[in-house]
PDB file of C-alpha atoms in Angstrom:
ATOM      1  CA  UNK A   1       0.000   0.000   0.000  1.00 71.00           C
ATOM      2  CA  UNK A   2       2.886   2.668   0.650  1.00 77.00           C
ATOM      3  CA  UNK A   3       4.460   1.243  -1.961  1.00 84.00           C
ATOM      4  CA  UNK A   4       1.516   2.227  -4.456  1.00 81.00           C
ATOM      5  CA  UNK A   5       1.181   5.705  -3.213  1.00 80.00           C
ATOM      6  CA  UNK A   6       4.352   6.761  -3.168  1.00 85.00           C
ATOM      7  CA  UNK A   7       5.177   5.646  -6.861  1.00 86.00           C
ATOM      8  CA  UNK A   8       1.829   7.303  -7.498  1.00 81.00           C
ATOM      9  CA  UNK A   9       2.719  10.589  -5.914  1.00 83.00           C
ATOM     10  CA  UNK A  10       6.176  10.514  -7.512  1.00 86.00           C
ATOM     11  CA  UNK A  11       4.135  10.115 -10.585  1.00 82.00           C
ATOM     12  CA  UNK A  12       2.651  12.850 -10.122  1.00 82.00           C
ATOM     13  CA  UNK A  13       4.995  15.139  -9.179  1.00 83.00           C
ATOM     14  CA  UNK A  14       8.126  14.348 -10.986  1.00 88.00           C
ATOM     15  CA  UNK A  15       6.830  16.524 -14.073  1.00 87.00           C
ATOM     16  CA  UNK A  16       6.357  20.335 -13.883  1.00 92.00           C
ATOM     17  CA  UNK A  17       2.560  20.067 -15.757  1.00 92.00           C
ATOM     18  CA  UNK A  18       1.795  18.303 -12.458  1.00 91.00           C
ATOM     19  CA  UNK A  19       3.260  20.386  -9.803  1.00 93.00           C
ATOM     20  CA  UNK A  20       1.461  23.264 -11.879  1.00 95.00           C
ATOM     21  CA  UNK A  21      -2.426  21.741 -11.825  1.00 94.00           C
ATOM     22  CA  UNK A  22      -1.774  20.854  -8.285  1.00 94.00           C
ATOM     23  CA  UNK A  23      -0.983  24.765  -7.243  1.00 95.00           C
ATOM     24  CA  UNK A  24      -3.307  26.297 -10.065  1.00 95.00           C
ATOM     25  CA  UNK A  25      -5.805  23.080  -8.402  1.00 95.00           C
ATOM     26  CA  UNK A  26      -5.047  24.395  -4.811  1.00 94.00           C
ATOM     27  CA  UNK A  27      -5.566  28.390  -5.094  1.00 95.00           C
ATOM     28  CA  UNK A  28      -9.458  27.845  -7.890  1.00 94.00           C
ATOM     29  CA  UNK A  29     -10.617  25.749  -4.896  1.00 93.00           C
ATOM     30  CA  UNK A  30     -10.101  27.697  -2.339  1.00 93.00           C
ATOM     31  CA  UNK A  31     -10.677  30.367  -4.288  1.00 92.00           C
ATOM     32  CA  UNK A  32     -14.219  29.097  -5.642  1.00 92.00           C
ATOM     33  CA  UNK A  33     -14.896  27.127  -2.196  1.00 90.00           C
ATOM     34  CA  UNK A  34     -14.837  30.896  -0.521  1.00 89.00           C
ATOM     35  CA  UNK A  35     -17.235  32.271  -2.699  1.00 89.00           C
ATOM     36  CA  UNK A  36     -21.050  31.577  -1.663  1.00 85.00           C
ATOM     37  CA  UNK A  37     -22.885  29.913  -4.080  1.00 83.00           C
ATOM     38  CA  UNK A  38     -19.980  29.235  -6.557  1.00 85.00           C
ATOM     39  CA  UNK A  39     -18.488  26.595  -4.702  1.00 81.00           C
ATOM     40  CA  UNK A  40     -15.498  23.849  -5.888  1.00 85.00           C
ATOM     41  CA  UNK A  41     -18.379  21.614  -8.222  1.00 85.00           C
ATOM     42  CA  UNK A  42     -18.957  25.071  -9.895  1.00 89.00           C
ATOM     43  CA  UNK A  43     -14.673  25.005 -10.816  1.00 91.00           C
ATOM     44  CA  UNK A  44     -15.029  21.235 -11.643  1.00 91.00           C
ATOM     45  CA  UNK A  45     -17.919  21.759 -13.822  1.00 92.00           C
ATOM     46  CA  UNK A  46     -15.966  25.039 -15.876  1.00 93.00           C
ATOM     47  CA  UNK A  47     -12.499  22.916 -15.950  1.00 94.00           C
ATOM     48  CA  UNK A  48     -14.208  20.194 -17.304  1.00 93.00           C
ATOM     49  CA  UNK A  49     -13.684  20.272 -21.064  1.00 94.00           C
ATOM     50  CA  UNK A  50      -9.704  20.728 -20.084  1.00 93.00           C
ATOM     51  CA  UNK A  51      -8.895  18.146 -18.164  1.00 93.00           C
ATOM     52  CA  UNK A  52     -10.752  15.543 -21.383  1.00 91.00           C
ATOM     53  CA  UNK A  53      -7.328  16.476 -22.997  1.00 91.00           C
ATOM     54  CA  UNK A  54      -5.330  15.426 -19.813  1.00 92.00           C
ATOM     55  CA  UNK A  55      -3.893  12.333 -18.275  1.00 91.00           C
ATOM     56  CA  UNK A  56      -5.793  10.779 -16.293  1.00 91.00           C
ATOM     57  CA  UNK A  57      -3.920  10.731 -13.461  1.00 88.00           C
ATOM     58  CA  UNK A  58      -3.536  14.415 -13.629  1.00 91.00           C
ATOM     59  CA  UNK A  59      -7.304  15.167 -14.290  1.00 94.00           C
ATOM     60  CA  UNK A  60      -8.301  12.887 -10.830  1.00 92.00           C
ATOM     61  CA  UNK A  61      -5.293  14.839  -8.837  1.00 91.00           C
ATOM     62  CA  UNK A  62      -6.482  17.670 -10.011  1.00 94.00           C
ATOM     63  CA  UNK A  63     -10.549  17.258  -9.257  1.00 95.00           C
ATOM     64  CA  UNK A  64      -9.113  16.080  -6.011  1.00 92.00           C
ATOM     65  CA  UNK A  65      -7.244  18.832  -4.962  1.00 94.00           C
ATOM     66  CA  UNK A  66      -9.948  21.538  -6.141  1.00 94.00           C
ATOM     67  CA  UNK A  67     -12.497  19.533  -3.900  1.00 92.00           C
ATOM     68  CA  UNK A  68     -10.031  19.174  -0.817  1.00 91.00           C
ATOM     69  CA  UNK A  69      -9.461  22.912  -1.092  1.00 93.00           C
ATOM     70  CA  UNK A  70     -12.763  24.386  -1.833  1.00 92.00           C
ATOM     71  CA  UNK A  71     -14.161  22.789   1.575  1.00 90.00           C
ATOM     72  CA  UNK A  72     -11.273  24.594   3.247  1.00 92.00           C
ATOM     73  CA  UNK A  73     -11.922  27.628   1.606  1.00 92.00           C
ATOM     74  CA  UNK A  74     -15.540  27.071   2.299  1.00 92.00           C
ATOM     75  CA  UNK A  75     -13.760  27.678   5.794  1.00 93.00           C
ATOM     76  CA  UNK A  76     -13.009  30.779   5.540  1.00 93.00           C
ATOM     77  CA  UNK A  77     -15.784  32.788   5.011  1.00 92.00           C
ATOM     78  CA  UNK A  78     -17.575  31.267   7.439  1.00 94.00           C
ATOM     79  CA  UNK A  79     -15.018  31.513   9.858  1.00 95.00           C
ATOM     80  CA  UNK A  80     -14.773  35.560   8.972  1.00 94.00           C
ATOM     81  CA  UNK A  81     -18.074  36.385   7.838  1.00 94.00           C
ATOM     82  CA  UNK A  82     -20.684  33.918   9.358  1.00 94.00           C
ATOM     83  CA  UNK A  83     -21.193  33.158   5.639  1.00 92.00           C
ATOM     84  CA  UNK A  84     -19.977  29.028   4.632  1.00 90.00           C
ATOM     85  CA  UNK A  85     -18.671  29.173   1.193  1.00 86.00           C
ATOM     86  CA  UNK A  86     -20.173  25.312   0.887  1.00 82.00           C
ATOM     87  CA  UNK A  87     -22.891  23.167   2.705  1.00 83.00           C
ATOM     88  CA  UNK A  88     -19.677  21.229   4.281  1.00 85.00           C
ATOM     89  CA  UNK A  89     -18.118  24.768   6.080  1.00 89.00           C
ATOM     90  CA  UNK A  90     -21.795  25.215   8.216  1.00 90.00           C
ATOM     91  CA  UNK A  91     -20.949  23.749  11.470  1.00 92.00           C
ATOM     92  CA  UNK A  92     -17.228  25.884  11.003  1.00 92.00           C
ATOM     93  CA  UNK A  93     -19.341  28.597  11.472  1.00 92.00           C
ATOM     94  CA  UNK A  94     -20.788  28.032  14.744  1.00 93.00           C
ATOM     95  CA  UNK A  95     -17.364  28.249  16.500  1.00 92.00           C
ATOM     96  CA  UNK A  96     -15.289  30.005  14.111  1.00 94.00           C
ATOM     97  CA  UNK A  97     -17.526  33.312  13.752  1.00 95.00           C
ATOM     98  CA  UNK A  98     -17.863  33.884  17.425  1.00 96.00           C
ATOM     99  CA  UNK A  99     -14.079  33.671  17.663  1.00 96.00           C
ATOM    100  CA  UNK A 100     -13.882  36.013  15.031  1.00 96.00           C
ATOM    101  CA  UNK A 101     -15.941  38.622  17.584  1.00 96.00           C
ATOM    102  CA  UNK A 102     -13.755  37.789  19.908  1.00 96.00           C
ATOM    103  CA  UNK A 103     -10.620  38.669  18.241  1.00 95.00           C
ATOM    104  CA  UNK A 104      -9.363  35.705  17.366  1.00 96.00           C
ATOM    105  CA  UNK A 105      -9.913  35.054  13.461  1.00 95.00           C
ATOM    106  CA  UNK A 106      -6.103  34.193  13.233  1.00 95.00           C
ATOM    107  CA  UNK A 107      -6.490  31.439  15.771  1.00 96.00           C
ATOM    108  CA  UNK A 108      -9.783  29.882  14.299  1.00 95.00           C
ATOM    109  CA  UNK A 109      -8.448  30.057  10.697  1.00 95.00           C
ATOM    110  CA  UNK A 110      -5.551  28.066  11.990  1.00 95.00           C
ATOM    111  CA  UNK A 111      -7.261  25.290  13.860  1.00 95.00           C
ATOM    112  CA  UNK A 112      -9.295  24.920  10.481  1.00 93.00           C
ATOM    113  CA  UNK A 113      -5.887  24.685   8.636  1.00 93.00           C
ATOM    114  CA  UNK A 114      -4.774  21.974  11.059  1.00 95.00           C
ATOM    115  CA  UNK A 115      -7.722  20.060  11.540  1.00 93.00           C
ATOM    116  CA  UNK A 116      -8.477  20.228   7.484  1.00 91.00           C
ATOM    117  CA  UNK A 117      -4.771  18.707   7.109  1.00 91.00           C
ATOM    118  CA  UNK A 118      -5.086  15.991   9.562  1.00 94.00           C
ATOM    119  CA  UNK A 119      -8.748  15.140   8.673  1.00 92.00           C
ATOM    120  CA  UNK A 120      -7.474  15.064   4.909  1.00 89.00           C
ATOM    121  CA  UNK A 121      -4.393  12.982   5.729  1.00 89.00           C
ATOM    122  CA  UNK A 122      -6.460  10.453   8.052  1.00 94.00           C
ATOM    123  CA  UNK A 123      -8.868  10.094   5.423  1.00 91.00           C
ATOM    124  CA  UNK A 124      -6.787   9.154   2.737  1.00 86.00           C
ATOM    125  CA  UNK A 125      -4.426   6.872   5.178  1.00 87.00           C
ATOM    126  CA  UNK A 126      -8.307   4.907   5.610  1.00 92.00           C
ATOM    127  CA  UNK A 127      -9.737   4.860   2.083  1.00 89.00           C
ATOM    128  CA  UNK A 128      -5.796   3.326   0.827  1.00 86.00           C
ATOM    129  CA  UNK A 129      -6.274   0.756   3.527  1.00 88.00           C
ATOM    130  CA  UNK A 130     -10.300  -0.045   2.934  1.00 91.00           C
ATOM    131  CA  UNK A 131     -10.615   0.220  -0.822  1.00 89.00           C
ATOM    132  CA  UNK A 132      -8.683  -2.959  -1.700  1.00 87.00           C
ATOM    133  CA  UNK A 133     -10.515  -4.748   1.273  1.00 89.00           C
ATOM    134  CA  UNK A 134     -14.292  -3.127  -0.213  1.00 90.00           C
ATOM    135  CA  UNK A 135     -13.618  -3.762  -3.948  1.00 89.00           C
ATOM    136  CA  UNK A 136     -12.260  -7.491  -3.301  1.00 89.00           C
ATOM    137  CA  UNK A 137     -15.747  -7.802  -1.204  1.00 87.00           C
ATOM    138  CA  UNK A 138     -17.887  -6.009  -4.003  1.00 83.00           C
ATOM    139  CA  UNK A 139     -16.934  -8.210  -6.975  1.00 83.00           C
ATOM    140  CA  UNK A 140     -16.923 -11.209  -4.813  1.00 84.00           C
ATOM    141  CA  UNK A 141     -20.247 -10.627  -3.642  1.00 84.00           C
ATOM    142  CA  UNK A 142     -21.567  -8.549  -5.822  1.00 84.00           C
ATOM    143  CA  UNK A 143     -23.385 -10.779  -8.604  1.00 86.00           C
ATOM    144  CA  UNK A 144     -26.287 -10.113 -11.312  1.00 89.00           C
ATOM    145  CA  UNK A 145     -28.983 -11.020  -8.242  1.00 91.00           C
ATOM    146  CA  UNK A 146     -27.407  -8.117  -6.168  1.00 89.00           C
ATOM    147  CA  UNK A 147     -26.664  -6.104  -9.311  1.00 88.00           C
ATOM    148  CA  UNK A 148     -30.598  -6.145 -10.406  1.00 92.00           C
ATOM    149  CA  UNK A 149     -31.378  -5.530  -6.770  1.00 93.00           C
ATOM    150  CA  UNK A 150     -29.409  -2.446  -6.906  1.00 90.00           C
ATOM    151  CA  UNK A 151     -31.148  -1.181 -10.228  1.00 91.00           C
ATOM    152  CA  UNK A 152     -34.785  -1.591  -8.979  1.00 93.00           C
ATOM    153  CA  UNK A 153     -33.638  -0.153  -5.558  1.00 94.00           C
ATOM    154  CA  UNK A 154     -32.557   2.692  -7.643  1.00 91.00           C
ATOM    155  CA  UNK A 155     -35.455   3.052  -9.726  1.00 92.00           C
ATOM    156  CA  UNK A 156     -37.884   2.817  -7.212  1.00 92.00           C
ATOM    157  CA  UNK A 157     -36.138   5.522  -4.961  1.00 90.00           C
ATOM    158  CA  UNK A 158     -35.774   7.539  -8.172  1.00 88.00           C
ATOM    159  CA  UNK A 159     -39.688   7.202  -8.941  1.00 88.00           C
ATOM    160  CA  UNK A 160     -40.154   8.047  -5.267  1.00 87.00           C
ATOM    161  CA  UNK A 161     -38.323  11.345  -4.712  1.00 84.00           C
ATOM    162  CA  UNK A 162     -38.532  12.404  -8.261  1.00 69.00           C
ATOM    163  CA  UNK A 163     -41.868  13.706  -8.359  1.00 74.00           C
ATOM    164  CA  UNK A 164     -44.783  15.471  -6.180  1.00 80.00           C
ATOM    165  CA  UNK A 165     -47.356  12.277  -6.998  1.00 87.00           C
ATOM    166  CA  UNK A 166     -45.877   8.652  -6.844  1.00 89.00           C
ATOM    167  CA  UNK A 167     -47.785   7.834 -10.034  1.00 90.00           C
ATOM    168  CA  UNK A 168     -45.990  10.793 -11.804  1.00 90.00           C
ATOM    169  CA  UNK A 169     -42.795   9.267 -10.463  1.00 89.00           C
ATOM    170  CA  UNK A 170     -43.352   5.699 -11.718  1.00 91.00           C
ATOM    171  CA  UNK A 171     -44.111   7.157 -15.231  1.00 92.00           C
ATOM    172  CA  UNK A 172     -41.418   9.631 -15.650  1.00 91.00           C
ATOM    173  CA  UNK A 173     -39.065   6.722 -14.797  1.00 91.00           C
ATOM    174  CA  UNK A 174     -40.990   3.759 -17.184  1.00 92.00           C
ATOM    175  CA  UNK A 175     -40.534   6.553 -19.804  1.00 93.00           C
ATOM    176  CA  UNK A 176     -36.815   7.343 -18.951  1.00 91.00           C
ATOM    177  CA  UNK A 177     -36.626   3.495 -19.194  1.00 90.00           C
ATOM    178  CA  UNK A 178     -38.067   3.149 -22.456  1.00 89.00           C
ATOM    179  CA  UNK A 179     -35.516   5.872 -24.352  1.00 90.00           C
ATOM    180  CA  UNK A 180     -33.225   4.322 -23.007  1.00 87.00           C
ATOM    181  CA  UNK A 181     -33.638   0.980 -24.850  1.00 85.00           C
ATOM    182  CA  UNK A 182     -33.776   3.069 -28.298  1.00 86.00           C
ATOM    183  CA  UNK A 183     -31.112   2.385 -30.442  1.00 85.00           C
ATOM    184  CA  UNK A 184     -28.444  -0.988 -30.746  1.00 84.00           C
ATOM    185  CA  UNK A 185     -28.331  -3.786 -27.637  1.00 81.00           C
ATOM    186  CA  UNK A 186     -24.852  -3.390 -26.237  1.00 80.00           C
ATOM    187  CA  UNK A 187     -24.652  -6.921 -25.988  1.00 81.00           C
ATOM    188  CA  UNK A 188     -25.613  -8.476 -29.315  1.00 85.00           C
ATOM    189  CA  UNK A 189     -25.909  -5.560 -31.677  1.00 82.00           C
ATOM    190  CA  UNK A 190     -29.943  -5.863 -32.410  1.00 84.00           C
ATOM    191  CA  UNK A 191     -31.461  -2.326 -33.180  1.00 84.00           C
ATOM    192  CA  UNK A 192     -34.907  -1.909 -31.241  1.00 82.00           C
ATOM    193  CA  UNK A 193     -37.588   0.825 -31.318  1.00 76.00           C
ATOM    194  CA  UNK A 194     -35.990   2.151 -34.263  1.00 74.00           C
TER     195      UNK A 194
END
């Protein structure tokens, strides 16, 4: 596992086009994650046609690092103005902003810094050590049963929360169902509803 992420972060890094989209990554999202209402999926969503021209490893460091920052920057404002930049930053604003009244922005900006650092670091440390474990478990257990389970689950909660009426629900998603069946069967080539 250490192995893995530190040839990936050497990867990474060991080019200049890298170190670049991780700084220009670092100052949009905490740039856009400061902003109310233009928050870090607002970035991802204008940087979008860009990164179809990158690497992929550079286009996931880089969505990565504009989401890790934005919630940080998210921080800020709400630390300094009672205002969250992002739905995430609200409960930073319940002891930041009275610190701020208090005189002591500096030291509630900091503890965000920390805590953002260690909370990002522990977080990463976990998913490296529980993805393998979860994915192994997921195709192991995960079979076309479970797998059609998981699609009428879906459905069903779509047709639920989709609509004001359930009946408006169930048809919006039986229609959605039958465009999507227009045009050649992925798996042996037969045109239908053409």
């Amino acid at each position: 596992m250490l192995n893995d992420f530190l040839l990936g972060t050497s990867i990474l890094f060991s080019d200049p086009v890298g170190i670049g989209l991780f700084v220009a990554g670092l100052l949009g999202g905490m740039l856009f994650g400061a902003i109310p209402g233009i928050n870090m999926l607002t970035l991802g969503a204008v940087i979008l046609p860009f990164t179809a021209a990158m690497s992929p490893t550079h286009a996931i460091m880089l969505y990565s690092v504009i989401y890790c920052a934005g919630v940080f920057g998210g921080a800020i404002t709400a630390i300094l103005f009672n205002i969250p930049g992002s739905p995430e930053n609200a409960p930073t604003a319940f002891d930041g902003y009275p610190m701020t009244l208090k005189g002591q922005a500096g030291k509630a900006v900091g503890a965000a810094v920390i805590c953002s650092a260690f909370g990002g670091l522990i977080s990463c440390i976990v998913m490296m050590a529980a993805t393998p474990l979860i994915a192994m478990w997921a195709v192991k257990s995960f079979g076309p049963p479970e797998i059609f389970g998981l699609i009428c689950f879906g459905l069903a909660v779509s047709a639920s929360v989709g609509a004001k009426t359930l009946w408006k629900g169930i048809l919006s998603v039986g229609l959605g169902l039958l465009i999507a069946t227009i045009g050649s069967d992925p798996s042996d080539g037969i045109a239908r509803f053409n």
